[in-house]
Coordinates of C-alpha atoms in Angstrom, one line a residue:
X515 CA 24.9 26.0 -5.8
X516 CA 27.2 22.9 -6.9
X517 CA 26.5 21.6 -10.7
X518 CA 27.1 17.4 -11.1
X519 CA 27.3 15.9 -14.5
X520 CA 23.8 14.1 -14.7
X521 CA 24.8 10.3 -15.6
X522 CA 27.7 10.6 -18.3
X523 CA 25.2 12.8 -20.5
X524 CA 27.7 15.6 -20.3
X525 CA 25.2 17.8 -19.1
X526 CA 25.6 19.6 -15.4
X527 CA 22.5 19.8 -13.2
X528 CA 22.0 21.6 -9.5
X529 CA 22.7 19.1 -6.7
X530 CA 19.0 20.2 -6.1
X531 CA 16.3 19.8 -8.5
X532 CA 13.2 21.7 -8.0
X533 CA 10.4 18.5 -7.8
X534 CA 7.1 20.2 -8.6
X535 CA 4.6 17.7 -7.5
X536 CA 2.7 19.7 -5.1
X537 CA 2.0 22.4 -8.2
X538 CA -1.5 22.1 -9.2
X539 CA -4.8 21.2 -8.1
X540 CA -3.1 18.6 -5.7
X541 CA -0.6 20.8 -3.5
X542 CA -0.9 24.7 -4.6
X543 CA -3.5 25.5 -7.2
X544 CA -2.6 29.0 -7.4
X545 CA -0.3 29.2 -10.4
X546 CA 1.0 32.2 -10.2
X547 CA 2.4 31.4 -7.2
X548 CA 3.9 28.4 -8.1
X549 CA 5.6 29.9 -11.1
X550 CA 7.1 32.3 -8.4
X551 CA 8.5 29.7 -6.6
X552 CA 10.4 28.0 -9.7
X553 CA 11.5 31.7 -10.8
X554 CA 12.8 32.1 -7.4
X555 CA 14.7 28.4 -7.1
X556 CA 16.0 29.0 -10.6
X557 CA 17.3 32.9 -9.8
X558 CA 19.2 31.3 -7.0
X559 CA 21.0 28.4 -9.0
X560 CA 18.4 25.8 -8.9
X561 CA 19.1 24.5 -12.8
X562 CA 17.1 21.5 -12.5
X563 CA 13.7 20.9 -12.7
X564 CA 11.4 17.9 -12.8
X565 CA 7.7 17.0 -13.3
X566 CA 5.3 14.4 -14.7
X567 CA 2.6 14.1 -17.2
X568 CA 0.7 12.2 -14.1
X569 CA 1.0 15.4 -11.6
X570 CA -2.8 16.8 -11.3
X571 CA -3.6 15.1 -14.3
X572 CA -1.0 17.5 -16.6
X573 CA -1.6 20.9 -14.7
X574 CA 2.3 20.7 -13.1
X575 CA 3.8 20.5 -16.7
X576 CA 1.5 23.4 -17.9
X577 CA 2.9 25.1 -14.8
X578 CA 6.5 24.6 -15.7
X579 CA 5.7 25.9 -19.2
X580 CA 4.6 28.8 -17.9
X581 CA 7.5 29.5 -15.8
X582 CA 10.2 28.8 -18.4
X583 CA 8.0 30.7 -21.3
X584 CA 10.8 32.9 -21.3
X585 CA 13.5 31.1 -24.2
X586 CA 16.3 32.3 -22.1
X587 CA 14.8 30.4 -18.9
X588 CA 14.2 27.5 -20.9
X589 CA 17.9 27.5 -22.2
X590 CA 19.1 28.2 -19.2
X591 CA 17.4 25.0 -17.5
X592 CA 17.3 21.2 -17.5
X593 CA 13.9 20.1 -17.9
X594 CA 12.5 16.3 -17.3
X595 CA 9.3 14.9 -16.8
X596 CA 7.7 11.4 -16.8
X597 CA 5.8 9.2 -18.6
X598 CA 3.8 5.6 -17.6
X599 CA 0.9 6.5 -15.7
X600 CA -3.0 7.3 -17.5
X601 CA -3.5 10.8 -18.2
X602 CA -6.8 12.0 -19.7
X603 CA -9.0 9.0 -18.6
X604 CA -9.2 6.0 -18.7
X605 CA -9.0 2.6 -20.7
X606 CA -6.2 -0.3 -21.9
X607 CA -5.2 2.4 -24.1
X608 CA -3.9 4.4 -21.8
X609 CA -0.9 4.1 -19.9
X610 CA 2.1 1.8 -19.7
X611 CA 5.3 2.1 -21.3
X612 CA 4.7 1.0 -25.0
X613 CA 5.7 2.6 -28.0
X614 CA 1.6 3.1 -28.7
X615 CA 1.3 5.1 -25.6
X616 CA 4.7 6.8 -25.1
X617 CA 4.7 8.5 -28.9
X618 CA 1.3 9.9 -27.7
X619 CA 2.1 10.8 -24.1
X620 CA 5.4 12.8 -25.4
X621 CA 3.9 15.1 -27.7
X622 CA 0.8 15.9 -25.1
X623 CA 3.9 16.5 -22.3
X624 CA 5.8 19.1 -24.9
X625 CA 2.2 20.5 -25.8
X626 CA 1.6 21.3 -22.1
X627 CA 4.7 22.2 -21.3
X628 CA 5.1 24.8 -24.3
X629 CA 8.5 23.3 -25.5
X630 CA 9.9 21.4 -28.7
X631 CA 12.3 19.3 -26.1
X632 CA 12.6 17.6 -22.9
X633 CA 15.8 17.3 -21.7
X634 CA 15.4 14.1 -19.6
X635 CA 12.5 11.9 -20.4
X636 CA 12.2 9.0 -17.4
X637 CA 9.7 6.2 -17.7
X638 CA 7.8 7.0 -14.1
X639 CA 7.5 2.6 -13.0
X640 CA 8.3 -0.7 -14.7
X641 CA 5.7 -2.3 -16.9
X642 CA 5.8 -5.6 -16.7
X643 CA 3.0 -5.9 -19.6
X644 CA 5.9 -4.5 -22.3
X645 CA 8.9 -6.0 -23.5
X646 CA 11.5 -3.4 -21.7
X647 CA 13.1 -3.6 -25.4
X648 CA 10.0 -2.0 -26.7
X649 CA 10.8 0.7 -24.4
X650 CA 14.1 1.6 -25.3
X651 CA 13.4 1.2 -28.6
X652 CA 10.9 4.0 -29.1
X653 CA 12.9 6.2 -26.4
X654 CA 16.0 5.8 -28.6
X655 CA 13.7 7.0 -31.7
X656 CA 13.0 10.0 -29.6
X657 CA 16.3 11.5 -28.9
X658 CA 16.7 10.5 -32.7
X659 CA 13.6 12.8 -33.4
X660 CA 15.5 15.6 -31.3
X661 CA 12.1 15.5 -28.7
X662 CA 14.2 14.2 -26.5
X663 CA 18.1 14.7 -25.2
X664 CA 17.8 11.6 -22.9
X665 CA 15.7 9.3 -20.7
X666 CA 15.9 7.6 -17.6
X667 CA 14.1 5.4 -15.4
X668 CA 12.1 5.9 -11.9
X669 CA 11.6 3.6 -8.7
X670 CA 13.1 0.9 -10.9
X671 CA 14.6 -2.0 -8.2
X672 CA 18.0 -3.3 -9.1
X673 CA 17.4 -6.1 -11.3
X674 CA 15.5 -4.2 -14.2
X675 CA 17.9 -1.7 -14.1
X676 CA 20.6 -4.9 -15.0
X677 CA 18.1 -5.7 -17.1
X678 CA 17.7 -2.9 -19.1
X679 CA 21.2 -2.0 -19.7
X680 CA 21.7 -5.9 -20.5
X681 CA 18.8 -5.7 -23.6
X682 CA 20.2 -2.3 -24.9
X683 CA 24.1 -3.7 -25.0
X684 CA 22.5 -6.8 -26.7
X685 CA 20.5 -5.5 -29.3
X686 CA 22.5 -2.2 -29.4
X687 CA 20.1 0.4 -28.0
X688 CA 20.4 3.6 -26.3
X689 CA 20.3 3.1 -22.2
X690 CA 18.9 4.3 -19.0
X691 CA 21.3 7.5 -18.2
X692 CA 19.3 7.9 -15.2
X693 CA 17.4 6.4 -12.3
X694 CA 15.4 8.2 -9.8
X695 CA 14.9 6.6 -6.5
X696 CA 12.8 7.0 -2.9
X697 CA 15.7 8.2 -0.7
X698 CA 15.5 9.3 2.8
X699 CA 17.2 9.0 6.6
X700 CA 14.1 6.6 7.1
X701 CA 14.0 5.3 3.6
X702 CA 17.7 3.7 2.9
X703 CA 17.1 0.4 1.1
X704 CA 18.2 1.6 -2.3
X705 CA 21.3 1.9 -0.7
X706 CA 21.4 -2.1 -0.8
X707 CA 21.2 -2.3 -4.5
X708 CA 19.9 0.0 -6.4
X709 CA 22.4 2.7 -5.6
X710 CA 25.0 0.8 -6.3
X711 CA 23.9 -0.6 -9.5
X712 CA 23.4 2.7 -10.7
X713 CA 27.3 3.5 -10.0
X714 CA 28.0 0.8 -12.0
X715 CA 26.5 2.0 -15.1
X716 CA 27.2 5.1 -14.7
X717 CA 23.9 6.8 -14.2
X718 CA 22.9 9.4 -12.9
X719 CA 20.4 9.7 -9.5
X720 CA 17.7 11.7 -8.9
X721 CA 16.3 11.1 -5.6
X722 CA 12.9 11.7 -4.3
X723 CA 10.8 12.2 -0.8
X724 CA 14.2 13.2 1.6
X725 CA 11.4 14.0 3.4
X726 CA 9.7 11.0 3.6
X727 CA 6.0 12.7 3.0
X728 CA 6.5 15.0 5.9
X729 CA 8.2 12.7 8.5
X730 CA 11.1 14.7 8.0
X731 CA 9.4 18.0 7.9
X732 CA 9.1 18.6 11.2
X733 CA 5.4 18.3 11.0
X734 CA 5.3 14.8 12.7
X735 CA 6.4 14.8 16.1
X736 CA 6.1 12.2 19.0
X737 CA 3.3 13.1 21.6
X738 CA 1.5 15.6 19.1
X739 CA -1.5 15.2 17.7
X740 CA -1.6 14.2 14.0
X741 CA -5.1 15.8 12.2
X742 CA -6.2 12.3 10.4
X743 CA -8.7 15.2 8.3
X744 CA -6.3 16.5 5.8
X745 CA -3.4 16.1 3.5
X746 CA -1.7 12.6 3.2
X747 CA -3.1 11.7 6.7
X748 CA -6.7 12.1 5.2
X749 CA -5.7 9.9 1.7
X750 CA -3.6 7.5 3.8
X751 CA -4.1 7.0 7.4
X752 CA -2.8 3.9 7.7
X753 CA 0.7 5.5 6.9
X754 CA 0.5 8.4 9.3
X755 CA -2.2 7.0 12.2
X756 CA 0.5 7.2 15.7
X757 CA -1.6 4.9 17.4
X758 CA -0.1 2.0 15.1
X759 CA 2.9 0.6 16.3
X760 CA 4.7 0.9 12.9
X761 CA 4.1 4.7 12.9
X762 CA 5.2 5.0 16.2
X763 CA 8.4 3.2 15.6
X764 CA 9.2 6.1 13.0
X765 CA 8.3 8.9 15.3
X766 CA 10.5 7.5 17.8
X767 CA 13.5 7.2 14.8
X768 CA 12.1 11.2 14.0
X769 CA 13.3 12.4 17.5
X770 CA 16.4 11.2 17.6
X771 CA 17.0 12.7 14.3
X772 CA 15.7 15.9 15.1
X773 CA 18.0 16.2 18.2
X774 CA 21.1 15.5 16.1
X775 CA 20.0 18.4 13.9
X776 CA 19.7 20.4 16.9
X777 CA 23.2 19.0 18.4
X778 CA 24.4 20.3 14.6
X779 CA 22.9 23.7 14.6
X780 CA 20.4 22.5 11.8
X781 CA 16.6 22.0 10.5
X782 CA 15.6 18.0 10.5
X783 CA 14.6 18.9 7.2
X784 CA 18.1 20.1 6.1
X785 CA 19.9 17.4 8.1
X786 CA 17.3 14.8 5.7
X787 CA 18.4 16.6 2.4
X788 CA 21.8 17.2 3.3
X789 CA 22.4 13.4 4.1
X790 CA 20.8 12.5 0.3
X791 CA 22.9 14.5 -1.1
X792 CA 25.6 12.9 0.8
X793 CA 25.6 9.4 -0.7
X794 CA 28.2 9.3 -3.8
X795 CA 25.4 7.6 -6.3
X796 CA 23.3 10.5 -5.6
X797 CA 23.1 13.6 -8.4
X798 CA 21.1 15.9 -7.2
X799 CA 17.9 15.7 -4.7
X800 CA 14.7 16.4 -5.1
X801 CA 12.9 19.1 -3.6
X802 CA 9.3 19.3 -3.5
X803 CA 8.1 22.7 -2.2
X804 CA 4.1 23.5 -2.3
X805 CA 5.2 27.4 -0.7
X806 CA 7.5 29.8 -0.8
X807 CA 8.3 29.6 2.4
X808 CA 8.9 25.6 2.2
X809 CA 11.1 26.4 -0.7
X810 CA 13.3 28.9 1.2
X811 CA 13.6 26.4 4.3
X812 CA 15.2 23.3 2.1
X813 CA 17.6 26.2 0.2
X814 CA 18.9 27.7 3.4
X815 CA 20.9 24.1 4.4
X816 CA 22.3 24.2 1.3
X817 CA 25.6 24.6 2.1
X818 CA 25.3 22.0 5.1
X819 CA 28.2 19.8 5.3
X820 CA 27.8 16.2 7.0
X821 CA 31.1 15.1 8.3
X822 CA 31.9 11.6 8.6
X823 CA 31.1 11.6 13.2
X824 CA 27.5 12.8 11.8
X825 CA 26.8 10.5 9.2
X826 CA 28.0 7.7 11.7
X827 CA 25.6 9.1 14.3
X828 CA 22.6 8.8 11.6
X829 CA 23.8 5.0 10.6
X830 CA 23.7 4.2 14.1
X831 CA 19.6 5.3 14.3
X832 CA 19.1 4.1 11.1
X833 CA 20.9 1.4 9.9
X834 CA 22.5 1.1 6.2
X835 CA 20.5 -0.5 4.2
X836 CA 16.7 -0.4 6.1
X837 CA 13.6 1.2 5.3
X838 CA 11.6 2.2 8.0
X839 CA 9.2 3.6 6.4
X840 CA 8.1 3.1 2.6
X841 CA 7.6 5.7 0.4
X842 CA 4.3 6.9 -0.7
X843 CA 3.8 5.2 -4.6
X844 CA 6.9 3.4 -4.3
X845 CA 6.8 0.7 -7.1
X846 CA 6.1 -3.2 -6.0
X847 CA 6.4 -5.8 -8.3
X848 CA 3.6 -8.5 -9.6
X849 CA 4.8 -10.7 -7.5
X850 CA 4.1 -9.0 -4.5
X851 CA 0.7 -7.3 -5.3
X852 CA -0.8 -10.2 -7.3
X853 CA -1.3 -13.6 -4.9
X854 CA -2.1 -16.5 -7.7
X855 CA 1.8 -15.6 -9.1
X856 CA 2.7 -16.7 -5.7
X857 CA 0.3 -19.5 -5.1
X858 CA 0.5 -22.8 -7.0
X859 CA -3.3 -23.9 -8.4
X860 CA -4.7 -25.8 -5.0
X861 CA -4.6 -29.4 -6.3
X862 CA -0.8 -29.3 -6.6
X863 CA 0.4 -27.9 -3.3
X864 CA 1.1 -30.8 -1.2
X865 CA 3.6 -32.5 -1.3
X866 CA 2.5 -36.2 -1.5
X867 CA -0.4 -37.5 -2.9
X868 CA -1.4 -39.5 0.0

């Protein structure tokens, strides 16, 4: 496994990171198991490993906990979780990114994940309800405290990232190190802006769905049935339904990938994490294994090499710069999701009075 310096920090992570998402009552409830599987990515140089406070409601970080109980596994690894989402009900208490509900959502996260630090602490979506100065404010008072060694942001699009480093040089606060971004062969719109404004700053990527929620995995294929009864399909059918012409686009896109892999003597789903891990911006790439058996499928392509004749073969499917598909919780501004801030009030939207 090759290390990368995460974000100028100084400190050298996997170019995977084990994602533990699926850990849990959402993806494998059996936590034994799942503490397997991060023993077994860690044993074979997985260093790296990232969770949420949000991920089955705080089971995935008690998970983790139990998996690095060991002090020499804990020193031994880079831990980060997340903070912005409700955990533990509901109610304008709960959630966000102020300093109210970040002091109170760190010291449940280290409480569940049975450590006195977090090595990377990312703020999990923007809040447009708090100041992002606020934000970094209370973050900076965290790695002060020694409860955190730094923080990041996640699904942040371009201009908040300018933002935020903007505020912190102004008022002479810490900074984003890190960002971590929806990346895929169908999912390349980050490589527009975001990407590059994360070079800028020097910060470090973290990159999530190479899979694009199973597109990738070889589970969707063109001309097979999809069962609409289970799994993502069930909770979003809309995303995964190949009678929709938008879905069908993709699974065409998913061929022709999967027969370059082939030409290439790969999986689709290594060909998907190998190109990630490709892009200069990128750190290290997110796995997100629910089995074993997933987990030893995305390790065996670790030491795929795209040359420059594939990676021209993939832009020419998918074109620099598009999404063709959208990942699952991918962040959308106000703007989009809330009509009257694009709508002026009725009586004013002509343009002459007469």
């Amino acid at each position: 496994m090759r290390y990368r310096v995460l974000g100028g920090t100084g400190i050298e992570v996997s170019t995977y990171c084990l994602g533990t998402m699926m850990f849990g009552s959402v993806g494998n409830p059996d936590h034994q198991d799942a503490v397997r599987i991060i023993h077994s990515a860690l044993d074979r140089g997985v260093n790296f490993v990232d969770t949420a406070d949000m991920y089955s409601a705080g089971e995935s970080e008690e998970i983790v906990g139990k998996a690095l109980r060991d002090p020499r596994r804990r020193d031994e690894t880079v831990l980060a979780t997340k903070v912005y989402f409700p955990v533990g009900g509901d109610g304008p208490a709960r959630g966000g990114l102020s300093r109210r509900w970040i002091v109170r959502a760190v010291e449940a996260s280290l409480a569940r994940l049975g450590t006195d630090r977090i090595d990377l602490y990312q703020v999990h979506r923007p809040d447009h309800r708090t100041d992002i100065e606020e934000t970094l404010d209370v973050l900076g008072d965290l790695v002060s405290q020694g409860k955190i060694r730094a923080f990041g942001c996640s699904t942040f699009p371009a201009d908040r990232i300018v933002e935020a480093h903007a505020v912190a040089e102004r008022r002479g606060l810490r900074r984003f190190r890190t960002e971590q971004p929806p990346y895929s062969l169908l999912a390349r719109g980050v490589e527009t802006a975001v990407l590059p404004v994360a070079q800028r700053y020097g910060m470090g990527v973290l990159t999530w769905a190479p899979l694009a929620s199973g597109y990738l995995s070889g589970a969707f294929r063109k001309g097979r049935p999809v069962d609409m009864s289970r799994g993502r399909a069930a909770i979003t059918p809309h995303r995964f339904d190949p009678a929709l012409p938008e879905n069908a686009a993709k699974l065409d896109l998913v061929e022709e990938l999967a027969l370059l892999a082939e030409e290439i003597g790969c999986s689709l789903p290594e060909l998907a994490v190998a190109f990630a891990a490709a892009h200069p911006a990128v750190t290290s790439v997110i796995l997100g294994p629910r089995t074993m058996e997933q987990l030893d499928g995305l390790l065996k392509g670790a030491s795929l090499v795209l040359d420059d004749a594939v990676l021209d073969r993939i832009d020419a499917i998918v074109p620099p710069g598009t999404d063709a598909y959208r990942a699952d919780g991918a962040w959308r501004p106000p703007s989009l999701t809330e009509p009257a801030l694009r709508r002026r009030p009725l009586e004013e939207r002509a343009a002459s009075d007469g």
